[in-house]
Each structure stands twice: as structure tokens, then as C-alpha cells.
CSV table of N, CA and C in Angstrom, one decimal:
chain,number,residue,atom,x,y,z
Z,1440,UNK,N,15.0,-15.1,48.1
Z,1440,UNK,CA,14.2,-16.0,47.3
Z,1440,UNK,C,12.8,-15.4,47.0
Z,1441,UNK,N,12.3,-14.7,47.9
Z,1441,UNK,CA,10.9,-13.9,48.1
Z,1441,UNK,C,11.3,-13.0,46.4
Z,1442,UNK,N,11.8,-11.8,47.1
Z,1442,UNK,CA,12.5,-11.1,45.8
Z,1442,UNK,C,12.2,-11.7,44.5
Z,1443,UNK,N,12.9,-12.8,44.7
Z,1443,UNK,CA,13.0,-13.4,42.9
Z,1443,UNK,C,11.5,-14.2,42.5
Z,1444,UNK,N,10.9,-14.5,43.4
Z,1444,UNK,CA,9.8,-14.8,42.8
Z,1444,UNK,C,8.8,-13.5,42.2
Z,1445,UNK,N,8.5,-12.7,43.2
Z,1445,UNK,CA,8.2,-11.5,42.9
Z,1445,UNK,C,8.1,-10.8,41.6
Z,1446,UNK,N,9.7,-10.7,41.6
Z,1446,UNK,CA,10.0,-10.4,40.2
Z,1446,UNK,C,9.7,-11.1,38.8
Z,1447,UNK,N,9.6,-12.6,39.2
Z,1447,UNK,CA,9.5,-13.0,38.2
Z,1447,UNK,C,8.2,-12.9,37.9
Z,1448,UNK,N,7.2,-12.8,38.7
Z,1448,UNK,CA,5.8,-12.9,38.5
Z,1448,UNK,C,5.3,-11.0,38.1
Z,1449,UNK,N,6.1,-10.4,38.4
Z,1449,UNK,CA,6.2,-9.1,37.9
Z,1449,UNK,C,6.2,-9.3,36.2
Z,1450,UNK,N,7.4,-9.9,35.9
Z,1450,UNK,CA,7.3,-10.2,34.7
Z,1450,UNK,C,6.6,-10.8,33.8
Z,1451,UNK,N,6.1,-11.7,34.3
Z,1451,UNK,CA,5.1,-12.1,33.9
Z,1451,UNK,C,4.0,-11.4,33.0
Z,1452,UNK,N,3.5,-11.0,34.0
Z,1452,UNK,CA,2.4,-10.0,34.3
Z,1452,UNK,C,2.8,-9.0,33.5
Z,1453,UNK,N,3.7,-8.1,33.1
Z,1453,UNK,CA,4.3,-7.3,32.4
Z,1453,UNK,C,4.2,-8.2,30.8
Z,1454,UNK,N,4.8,-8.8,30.6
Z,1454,UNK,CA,4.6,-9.7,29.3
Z,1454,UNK,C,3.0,-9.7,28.8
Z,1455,UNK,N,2.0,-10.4,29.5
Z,1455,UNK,CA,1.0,-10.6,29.2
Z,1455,UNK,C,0.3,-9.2,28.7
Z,1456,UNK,N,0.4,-8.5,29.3
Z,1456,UNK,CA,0.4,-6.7,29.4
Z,1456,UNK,C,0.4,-6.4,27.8
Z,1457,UNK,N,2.0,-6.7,27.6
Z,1457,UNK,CA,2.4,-6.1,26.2
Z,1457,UNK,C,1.6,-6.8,25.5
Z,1458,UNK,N,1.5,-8.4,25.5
Z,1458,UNK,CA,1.0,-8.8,24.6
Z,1458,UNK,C,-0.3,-9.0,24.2
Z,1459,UNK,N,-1.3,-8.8,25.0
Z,1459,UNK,CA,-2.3,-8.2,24.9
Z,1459,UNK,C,-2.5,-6.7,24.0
Z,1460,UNK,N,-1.7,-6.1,24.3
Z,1460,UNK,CA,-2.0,-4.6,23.7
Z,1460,UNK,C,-1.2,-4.6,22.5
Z,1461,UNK,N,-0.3,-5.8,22.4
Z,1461,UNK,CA,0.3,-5.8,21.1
Z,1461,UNK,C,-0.4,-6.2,20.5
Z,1462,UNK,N,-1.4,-7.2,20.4
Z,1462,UNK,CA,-2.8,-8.1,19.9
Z,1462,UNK,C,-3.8,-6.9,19.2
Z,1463,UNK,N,-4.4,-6.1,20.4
Z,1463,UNK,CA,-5.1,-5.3,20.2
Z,1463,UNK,C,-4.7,-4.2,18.7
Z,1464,UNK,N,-3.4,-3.7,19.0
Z,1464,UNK,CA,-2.6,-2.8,18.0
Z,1464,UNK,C,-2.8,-3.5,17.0
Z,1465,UNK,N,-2.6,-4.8,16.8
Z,1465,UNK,CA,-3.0,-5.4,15.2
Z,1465,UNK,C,-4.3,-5.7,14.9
Z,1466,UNK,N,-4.9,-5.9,16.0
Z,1466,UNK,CA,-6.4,-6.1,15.2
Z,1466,UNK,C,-7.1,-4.8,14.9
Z,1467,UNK,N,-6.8,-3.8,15.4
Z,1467,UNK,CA,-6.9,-2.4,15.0
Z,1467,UNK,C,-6.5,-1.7,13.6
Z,1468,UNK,N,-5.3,-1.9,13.4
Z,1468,UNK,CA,-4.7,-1.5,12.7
Z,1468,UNK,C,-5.3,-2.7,10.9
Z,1469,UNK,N,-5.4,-3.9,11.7
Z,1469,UNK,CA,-6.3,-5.1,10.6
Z,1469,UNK,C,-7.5,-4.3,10.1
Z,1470,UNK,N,-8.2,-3.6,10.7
Z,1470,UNK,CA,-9.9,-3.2,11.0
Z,1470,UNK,C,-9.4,-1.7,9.9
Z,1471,UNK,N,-8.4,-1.0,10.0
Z,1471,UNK,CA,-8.4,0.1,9.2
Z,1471,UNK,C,-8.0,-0.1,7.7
Z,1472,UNK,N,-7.5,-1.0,7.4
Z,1472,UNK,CA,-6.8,-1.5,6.5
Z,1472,UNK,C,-8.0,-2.1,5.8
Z,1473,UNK,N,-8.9,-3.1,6.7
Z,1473,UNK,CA,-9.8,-3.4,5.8
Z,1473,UNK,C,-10.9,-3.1,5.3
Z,1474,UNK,N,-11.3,-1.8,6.2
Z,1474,UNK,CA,-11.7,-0.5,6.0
Z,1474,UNK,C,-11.6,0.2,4.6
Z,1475,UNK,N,-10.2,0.5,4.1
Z,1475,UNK,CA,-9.6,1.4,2.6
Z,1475,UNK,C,-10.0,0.3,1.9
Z,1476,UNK,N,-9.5,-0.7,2.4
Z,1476,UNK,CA,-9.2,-1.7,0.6
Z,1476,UNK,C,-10.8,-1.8,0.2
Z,1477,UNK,N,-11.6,-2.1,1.4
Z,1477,UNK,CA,-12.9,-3.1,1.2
Z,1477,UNK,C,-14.2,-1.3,0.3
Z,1478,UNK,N,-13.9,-0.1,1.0
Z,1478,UNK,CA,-14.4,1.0,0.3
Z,1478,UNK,C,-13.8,1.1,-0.8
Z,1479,UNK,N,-12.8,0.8,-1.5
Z,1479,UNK,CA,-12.1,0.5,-2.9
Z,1479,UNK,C,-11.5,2.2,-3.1
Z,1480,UNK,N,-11.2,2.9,-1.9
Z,1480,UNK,CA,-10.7,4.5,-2.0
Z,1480,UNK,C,-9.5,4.4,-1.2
Z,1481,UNK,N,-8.3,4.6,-1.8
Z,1481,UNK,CA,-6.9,4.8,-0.8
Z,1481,UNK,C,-6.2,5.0,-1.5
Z,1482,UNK,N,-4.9,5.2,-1.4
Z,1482,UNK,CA,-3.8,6.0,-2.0
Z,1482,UNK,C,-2.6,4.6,-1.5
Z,1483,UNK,N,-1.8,4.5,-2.6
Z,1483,UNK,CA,-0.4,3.7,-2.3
Z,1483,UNK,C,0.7,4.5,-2.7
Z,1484,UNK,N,1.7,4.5,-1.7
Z,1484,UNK,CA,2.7,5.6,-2.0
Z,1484,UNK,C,3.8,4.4,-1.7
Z,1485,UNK,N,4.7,4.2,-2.8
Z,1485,UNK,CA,6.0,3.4,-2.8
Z,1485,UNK,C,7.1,4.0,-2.1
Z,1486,UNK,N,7.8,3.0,-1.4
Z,1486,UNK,CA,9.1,3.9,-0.8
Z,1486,UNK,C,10.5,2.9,-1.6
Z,1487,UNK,N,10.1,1.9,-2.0
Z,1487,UNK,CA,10.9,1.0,-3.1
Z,1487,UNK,C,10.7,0.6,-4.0
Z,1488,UNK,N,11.4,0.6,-4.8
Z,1488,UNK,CA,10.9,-0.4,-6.4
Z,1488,UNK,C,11.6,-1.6,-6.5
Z,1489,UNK,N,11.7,-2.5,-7.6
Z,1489,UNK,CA,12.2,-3.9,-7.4
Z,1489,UNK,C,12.2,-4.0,-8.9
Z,1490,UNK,N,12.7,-3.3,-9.6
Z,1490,UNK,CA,12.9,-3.8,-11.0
Z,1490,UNK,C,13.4,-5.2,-11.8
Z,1491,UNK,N,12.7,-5.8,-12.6
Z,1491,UNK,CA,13.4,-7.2,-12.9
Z,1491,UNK,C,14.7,-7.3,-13.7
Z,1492,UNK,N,15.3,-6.6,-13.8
Z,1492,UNK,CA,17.0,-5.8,-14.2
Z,1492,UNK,C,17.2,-5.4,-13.7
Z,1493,UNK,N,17.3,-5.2,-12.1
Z,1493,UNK,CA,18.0,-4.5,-11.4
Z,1493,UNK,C,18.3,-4.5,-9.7
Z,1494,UNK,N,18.8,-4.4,-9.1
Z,1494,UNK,CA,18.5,-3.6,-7.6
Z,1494,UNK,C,17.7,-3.0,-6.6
Z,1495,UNK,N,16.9,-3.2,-5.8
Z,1495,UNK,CA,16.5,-2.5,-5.1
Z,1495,UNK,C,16.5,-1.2,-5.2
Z,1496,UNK,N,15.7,-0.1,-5.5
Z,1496,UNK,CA,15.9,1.2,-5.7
Z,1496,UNK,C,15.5,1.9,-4.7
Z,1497,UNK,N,15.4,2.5,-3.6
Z,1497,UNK,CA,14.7,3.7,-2.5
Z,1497,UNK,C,14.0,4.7,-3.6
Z,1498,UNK,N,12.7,4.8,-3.2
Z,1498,UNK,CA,12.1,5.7,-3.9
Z,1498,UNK,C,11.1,6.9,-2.4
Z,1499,UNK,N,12.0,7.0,-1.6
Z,1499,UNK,CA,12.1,7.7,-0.5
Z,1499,UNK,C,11.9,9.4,-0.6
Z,1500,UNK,N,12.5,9.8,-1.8
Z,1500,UNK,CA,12.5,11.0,-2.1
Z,1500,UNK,C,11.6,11.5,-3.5
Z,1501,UNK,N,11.4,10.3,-4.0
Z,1501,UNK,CA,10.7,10.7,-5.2
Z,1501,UNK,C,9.3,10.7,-4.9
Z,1502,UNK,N,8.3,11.7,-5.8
Z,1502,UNK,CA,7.4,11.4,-6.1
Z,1502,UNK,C,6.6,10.1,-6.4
Z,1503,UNK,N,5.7,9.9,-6.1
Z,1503,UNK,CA,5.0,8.6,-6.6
Z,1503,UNK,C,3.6,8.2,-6.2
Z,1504,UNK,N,2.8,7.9,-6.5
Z,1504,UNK,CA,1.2,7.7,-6.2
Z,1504,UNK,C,0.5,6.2,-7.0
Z,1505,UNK,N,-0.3,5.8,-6.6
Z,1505,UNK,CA,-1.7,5.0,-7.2
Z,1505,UNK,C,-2.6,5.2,-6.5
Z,1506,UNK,N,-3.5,6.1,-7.2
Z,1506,UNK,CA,-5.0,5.9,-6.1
Z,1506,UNK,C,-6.0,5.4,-6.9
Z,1507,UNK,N,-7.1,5.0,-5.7
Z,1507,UNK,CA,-8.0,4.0,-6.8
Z,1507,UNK,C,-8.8,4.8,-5.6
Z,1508,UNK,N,-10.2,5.5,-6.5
Z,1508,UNK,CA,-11.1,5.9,-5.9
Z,1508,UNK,C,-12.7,6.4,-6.7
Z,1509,UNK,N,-13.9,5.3,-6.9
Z,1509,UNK,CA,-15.2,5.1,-7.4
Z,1509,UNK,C,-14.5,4.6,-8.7
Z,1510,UNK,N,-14.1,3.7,-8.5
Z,1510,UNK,CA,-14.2,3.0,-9.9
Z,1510,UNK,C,-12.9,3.8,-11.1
Z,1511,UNK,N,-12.2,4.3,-10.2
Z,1511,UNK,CA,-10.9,4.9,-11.3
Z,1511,UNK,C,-9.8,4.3,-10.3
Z,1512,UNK,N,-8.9,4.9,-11.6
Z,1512,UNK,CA,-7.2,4.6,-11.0
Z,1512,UNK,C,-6.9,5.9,-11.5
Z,1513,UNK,N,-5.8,6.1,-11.0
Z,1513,UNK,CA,-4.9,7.4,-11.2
Z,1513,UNK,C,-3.5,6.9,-10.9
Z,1514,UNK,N,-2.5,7.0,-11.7
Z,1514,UNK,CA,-0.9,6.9,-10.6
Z,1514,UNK,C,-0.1,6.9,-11.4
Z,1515,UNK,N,1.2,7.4,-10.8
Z,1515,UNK,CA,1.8,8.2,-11.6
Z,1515,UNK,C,3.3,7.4,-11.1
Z,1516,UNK,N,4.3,6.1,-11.2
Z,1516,UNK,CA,4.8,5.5,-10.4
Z,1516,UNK,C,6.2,5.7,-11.0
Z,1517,UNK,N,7.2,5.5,-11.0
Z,1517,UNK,CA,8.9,5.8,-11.5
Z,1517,UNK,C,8.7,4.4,-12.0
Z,1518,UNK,N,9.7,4.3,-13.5
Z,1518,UNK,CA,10.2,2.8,-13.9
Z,1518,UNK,C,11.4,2.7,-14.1
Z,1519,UNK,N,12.3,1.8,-13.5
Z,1519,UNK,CA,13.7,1.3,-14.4
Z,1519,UNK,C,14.0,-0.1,-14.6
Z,1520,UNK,N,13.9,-0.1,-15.8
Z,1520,UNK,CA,14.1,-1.5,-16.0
Z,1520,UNK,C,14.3,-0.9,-17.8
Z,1521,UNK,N,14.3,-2.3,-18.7
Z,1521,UNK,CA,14.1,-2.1,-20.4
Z,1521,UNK,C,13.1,-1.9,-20.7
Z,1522,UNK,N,12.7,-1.3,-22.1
Z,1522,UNK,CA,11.3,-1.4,-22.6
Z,1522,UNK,C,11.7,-1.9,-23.8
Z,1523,UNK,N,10.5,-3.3,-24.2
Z,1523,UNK,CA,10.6,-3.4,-25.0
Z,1523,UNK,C,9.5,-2.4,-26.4
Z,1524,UNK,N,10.0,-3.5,-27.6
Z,1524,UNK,CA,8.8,-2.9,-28.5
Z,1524,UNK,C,7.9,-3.4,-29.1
Z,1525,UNK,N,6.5,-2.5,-29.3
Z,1525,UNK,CA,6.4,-1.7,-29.1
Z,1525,UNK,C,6.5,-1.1,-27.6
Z,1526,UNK,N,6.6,0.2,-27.1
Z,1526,UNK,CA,7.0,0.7,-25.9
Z,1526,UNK,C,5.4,1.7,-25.9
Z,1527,UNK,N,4.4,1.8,-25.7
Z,1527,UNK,CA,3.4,2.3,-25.9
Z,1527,UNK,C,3.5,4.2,-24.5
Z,1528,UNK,N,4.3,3.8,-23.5
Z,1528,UNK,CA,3.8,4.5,-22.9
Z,1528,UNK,C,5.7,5.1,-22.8
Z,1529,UNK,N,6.3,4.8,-23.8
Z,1529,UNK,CA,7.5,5.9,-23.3
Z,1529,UNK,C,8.4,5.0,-22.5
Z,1530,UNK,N,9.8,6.1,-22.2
Z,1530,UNK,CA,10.3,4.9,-21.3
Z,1530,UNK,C,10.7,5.8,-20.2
Z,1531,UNK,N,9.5,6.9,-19.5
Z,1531,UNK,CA,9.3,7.5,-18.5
Z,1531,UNK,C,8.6,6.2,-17.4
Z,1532,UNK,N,7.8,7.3,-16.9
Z,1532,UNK,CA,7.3,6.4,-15.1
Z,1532,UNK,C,5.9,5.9,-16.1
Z,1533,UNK,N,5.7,4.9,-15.2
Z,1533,UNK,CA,4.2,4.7,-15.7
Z,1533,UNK,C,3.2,5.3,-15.1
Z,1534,UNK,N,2.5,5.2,-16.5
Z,1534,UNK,CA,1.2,6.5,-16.0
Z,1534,UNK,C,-0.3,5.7,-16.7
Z,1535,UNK,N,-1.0,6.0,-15.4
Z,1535,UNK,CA,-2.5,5.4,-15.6
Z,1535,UNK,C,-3.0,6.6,-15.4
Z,1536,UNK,N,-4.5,6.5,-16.4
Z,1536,UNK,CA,-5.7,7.5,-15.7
Z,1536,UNK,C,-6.8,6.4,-16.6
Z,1537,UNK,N,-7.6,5.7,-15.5
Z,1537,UNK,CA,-9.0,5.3,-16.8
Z,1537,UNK,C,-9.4,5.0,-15.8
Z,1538,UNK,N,-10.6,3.7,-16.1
Z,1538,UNK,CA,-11.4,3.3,-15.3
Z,1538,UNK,C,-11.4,1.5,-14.9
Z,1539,UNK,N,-11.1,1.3,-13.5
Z,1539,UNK,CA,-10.9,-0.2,-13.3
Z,1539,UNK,C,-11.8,-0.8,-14.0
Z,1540,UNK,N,-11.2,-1.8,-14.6
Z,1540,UNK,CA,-11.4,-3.4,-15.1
Z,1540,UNK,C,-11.3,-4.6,-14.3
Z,1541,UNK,N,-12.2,-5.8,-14.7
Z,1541,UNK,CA,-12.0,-7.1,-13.8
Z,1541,UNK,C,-11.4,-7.0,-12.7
Z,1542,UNK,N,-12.0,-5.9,-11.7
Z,1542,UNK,CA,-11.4,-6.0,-10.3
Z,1542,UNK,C,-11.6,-7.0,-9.2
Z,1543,UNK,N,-11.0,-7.6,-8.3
Z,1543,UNK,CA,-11.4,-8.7,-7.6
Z,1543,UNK,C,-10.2,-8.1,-6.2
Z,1544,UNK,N,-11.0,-8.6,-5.1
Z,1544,UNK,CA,-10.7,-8.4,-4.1
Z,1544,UNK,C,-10.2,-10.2,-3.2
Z,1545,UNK,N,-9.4,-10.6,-2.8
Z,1545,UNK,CA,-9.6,-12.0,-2.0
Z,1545,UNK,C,-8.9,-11.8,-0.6
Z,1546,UNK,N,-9.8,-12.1,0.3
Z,1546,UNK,CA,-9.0,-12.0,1.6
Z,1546,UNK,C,-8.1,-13.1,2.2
Z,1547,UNK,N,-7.1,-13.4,2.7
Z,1547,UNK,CA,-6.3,-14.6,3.2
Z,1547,UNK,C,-5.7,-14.4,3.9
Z,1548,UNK,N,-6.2,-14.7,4.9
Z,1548,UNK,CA,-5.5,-15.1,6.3
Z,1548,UNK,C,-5.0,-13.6,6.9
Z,1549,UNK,N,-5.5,-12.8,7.1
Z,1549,UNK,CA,-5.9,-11.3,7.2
Z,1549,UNK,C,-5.2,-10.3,6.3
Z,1550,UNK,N,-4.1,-10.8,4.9
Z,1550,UNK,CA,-3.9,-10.2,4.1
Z,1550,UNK,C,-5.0,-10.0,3.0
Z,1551,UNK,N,-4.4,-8.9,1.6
Z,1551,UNK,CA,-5.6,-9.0,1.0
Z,1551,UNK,C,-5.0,-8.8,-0.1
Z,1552,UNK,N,-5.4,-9.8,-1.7
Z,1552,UNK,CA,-4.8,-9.4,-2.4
Z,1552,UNK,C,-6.4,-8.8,-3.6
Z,1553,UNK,N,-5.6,-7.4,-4.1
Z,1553,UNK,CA,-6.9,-6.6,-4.7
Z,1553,UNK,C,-6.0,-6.8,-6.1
Z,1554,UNK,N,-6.7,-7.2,-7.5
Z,1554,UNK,CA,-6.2,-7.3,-8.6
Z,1554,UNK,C,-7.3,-6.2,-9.4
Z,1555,UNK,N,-6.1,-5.8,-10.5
Z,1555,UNK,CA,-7.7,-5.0,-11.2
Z,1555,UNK,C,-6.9,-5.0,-12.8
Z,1556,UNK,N,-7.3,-4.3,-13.4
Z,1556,UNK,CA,-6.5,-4.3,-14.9
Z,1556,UNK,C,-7.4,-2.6,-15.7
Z,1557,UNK,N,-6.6,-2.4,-16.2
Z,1557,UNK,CA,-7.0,-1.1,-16.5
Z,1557,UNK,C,-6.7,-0.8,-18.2
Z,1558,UNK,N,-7.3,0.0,-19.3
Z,1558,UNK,CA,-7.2,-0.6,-20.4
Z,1558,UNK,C,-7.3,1.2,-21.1
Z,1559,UNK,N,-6.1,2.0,-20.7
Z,1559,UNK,CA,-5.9,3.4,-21.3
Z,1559,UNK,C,-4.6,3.9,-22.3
Z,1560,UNK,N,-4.8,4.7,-22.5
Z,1560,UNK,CA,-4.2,5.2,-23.4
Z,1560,UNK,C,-3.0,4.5,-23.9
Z,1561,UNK,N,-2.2,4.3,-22.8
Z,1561,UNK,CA,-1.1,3.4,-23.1
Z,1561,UNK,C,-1.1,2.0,-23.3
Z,1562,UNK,N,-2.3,1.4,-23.3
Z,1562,UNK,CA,-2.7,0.0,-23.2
Z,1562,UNK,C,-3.1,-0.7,-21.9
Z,1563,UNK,N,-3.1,-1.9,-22.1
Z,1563,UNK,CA,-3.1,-2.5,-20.7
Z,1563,UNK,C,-3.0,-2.9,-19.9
Z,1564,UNK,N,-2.6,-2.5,-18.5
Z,1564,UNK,CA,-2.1,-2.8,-17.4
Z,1564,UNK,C,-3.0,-3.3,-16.5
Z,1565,UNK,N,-2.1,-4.3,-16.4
Z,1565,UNK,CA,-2.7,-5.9,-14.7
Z,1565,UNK,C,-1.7,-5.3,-13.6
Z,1566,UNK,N,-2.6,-5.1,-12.5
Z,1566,UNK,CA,-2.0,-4.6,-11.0
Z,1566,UNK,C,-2.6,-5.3,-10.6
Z,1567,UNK,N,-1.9,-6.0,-9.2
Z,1567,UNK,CA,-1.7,-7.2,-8.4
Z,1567,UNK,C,-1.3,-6.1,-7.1
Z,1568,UNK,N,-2.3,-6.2,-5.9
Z,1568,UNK,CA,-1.5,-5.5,-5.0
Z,1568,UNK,C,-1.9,-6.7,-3.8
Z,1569,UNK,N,-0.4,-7.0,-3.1
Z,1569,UNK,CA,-0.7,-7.9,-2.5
Z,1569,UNK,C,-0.9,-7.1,-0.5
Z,1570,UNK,N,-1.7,-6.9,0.2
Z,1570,UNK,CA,-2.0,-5.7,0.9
Z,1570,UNK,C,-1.6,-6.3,3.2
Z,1571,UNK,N,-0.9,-6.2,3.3
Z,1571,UNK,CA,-0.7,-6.6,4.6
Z,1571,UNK,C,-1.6,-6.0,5.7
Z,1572,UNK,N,-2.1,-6.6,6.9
Z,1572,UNK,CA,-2.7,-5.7,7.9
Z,1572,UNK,C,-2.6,-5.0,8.1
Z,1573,UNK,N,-1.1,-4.6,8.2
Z,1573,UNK,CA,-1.2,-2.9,8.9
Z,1573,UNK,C,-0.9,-2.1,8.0
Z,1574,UNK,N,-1.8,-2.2,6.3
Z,1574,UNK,CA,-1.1,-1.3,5.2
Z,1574,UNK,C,-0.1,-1.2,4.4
Z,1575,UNK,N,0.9,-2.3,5.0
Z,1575,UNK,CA,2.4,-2.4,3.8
Z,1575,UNK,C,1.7,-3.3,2.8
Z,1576,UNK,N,1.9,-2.9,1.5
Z,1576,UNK,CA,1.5,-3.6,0.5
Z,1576,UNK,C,2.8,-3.6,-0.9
Z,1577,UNK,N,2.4,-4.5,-1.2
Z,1577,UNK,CA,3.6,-4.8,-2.7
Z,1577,UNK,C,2.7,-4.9,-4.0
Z,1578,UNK,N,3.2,-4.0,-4.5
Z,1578,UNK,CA,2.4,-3.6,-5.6
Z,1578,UNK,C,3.1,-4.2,-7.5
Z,1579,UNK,N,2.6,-5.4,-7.8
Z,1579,UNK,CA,3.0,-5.6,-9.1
Z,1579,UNK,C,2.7,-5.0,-10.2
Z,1580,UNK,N,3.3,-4.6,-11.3
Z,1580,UNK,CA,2.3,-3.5,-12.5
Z,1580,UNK,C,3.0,-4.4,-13.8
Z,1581,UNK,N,1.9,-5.0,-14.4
Z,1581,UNK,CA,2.5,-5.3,-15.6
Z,1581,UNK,C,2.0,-4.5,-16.9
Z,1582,UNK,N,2.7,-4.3,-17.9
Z,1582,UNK,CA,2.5,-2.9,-18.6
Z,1582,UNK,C,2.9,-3.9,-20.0
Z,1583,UNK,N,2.3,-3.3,-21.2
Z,1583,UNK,CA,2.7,-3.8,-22.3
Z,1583,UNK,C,4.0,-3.0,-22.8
Z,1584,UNK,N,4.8,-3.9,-23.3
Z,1584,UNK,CA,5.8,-3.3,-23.5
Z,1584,UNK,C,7.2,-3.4,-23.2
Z,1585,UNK,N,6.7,-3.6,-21.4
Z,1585,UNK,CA,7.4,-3.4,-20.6
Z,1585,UNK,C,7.8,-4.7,-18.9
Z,1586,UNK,N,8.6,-4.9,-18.6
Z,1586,UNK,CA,8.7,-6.3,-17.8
Z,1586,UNK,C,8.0,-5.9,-16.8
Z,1587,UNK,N,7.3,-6.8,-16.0
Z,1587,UNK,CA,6.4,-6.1,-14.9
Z,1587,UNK,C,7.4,-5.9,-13.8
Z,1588,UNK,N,7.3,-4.9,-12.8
Z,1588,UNK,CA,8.2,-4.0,-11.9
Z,1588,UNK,C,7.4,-4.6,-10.6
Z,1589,UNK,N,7.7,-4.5,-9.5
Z,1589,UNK,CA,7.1,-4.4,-8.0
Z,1589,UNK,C,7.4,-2.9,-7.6
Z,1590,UNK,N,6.6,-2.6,-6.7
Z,1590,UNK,CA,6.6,-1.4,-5.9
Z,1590,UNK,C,6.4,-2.2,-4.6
Z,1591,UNK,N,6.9,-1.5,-3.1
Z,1591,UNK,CA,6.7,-1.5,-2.2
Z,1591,UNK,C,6.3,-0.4,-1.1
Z,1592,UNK,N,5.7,-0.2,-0.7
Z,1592,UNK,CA,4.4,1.2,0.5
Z,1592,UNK,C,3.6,0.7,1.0
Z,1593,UNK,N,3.2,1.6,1.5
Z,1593,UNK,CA,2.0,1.9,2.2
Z,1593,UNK,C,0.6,2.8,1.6
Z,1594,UNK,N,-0.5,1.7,1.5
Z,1594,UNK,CA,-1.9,2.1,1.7
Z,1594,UNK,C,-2.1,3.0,2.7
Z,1595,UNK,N,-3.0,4.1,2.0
Z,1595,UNK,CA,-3.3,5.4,2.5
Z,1595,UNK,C,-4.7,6.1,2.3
Z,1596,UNK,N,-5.3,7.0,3.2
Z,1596,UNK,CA,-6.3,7.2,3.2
Z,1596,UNK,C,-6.6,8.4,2.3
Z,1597,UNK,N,-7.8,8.3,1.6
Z,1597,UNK,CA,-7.8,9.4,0.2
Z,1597,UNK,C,-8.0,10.5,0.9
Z,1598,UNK,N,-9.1,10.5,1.9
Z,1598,UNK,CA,-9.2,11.5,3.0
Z,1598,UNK,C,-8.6,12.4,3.6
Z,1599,UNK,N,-8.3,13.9,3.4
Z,1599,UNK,CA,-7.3,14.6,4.2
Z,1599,UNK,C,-7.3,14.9,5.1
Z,1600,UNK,N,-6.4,15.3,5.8
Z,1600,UNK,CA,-6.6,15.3,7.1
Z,1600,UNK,C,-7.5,17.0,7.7
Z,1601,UNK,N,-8.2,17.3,8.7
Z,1601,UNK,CA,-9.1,18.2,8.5
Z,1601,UNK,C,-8.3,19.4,8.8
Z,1602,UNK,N,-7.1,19.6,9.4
Z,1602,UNK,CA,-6.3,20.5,9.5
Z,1602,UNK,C,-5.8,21.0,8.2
Z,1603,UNK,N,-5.7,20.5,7.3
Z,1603,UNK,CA,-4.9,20.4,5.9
Z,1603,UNK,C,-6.4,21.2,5.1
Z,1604,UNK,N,-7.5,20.4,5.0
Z,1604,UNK,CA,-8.4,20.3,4.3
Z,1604,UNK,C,-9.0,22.3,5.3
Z,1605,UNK,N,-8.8,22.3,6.0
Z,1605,UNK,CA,-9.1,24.0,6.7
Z,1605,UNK,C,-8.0,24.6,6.1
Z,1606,UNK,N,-7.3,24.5,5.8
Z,1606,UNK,CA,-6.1,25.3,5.2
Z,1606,UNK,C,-5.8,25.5,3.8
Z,1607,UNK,N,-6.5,24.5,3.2
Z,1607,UNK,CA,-6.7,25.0,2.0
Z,1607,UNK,C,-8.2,25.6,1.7
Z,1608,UNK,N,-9.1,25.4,2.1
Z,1608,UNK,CA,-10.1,26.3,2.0
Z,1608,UNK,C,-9.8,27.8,2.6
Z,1609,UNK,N,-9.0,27.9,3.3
Z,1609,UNK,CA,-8.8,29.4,4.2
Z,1609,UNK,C,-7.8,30.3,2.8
Z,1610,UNK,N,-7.0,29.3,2.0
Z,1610,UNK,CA,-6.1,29.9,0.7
Z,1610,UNK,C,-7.0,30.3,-0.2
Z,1611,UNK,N,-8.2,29.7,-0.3
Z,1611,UNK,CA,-9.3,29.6,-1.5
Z,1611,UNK,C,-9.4,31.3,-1.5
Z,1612,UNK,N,-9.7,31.3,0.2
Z,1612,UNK,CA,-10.5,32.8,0.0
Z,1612,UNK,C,-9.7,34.0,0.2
């Protein structure tokens, strides 16, 4: 009987353990996250799409980016879905380069949703990124022309890493 109390108070105590440090891991991982979005510099790389005609797509292997960094966007993301017309930007991936518009940031309930609108070459585009604590975010892009698409990734730091960032200066020279 000794034994089994033991044990169960072992467990216990083991539980509280994890869950404390499971606590800690999110409010950490909360603190980095709100870190990118709130400096308005980070990188989103999709690992799925969600087209409104279609299936879930893995975009695992493909190329794909949005970075938003001093007041620009850049991103270069895959589409499948229809385009209607006019079809301004082709019926390739969508492609941004200008300078954010009507940007707004709202925090809720430790998610974050950052909206912006951007107004280039191809016309323009409302992005909706709705941003999770630990970085997973779902990204809406609505495009003229074209039915708005979701993306799904992860927020990322513009910042290289210093190993990378020594290795390409060591190529320079």
C-alpha cells in the first residue's frame, strides 16, 4: 500500500513538473512571436494552401514567402484556384512588391490578427494574417481578379542566422 501511494505522489509531482514547463514553453514561445509581429519584420513561409475550388494542397516542397519588413511587403506565394476577369496579375502565383497600406495590428486573447492592404502593380491586395502564439499563422490574400486563397505556416525571423550570415560574407571575399 506504502508502494502505491508513493507512486502516486511521484506522479503527481511529475505532472505538475511537465506542466509547469509546458506553461513556461508557451509563454516563451508567446513573448517571441510577439516580438516579429509587434517589430512589423518576419517572414511567412506556407506549408499549405486552401484554395476556394479546391483541396487542401501541401506546399511542402515548393517555394513560397511573404515578408513584411520597414513598411514593405515582398512575397511571392503559389495560386490554384480560377481567375476571373480582368485577371490583372496572370494566372501564375501571386506576386507583391510595394509598400503597406491601412495596416492594423489587434491582439486577442494571445493570438494576433495583423491586416494590411497593398496597392501595386497588379492592383489591390487585402491580407488578413490571422497569427497563433507559437507562430503558426493562416494567411488570407484577396487579389482582384481572383477568389481569395488561405495559406497556412509559420512566421519567421528576417534575421539570419549568424552561422549563415559568416558564410556568406566568407563567399563575398
Amino acid at each position: 500500500m506504502r508502494k502505491v501511494v508513493l507512486y502516486i505522489v511521484f506522479l503527481g509531482l511529475f505532472g505538475i513538473t511537465y506542466a509547469q514547463t509546458k506553461k513556461e514553453k508557451s509563454l516563451e514561445q508567446f513573448a517571441v512571436t510577439k516580438e516579429l509581429v509587434e517589430t512589423g519584420s518576419f517572414r511567412f513561409e506556407a506549408v499549405s494552401i486552401n484554395p476556394r475550388t479546391g483541396p487542401q494542397i501541401s506546399l511542402v516542397t515548393n517555394d513560397n514567402y511573404l515578408l513584411i519588413d520597414d513598411g514593405q511587403v515582398a512575397a511571392y506565394l503559389p495560386y490554384f484556384g480560377i481567375a476571373r476577369a480582368p485577371d490583372y496579375n496572370g494566372s501564375g502565383p501571386i506576386l507583391i512588391n510595394a509598400k503597406l497600406e491601412k495596416s492594423s495590428l489587434v491582439v486577442k486573447k494571445k493570438r494576433f490578427v495583423y491586416r494590411f492592404r497593398t496597392n501595386g502593380a497588379v492592383g489591390v491586395q487585402e491580407v488578413t494574417m490571422n497569427i497563433g502564439r507559437s507562430g503558426w499563422a493562416n494567411v488570407v490574400v484577396r487579389s482582384v481578379g481572383r477568389p481569395s486563397v488561405s495559406y497556412y505556416g509559420r512566421i519567421k525571423s528576417l534575421k539570419p542566422i549568424s552561422g549563415l550570415e559568416k558564410h556568406s560574407e566568407e563567399t563575398k571575399t
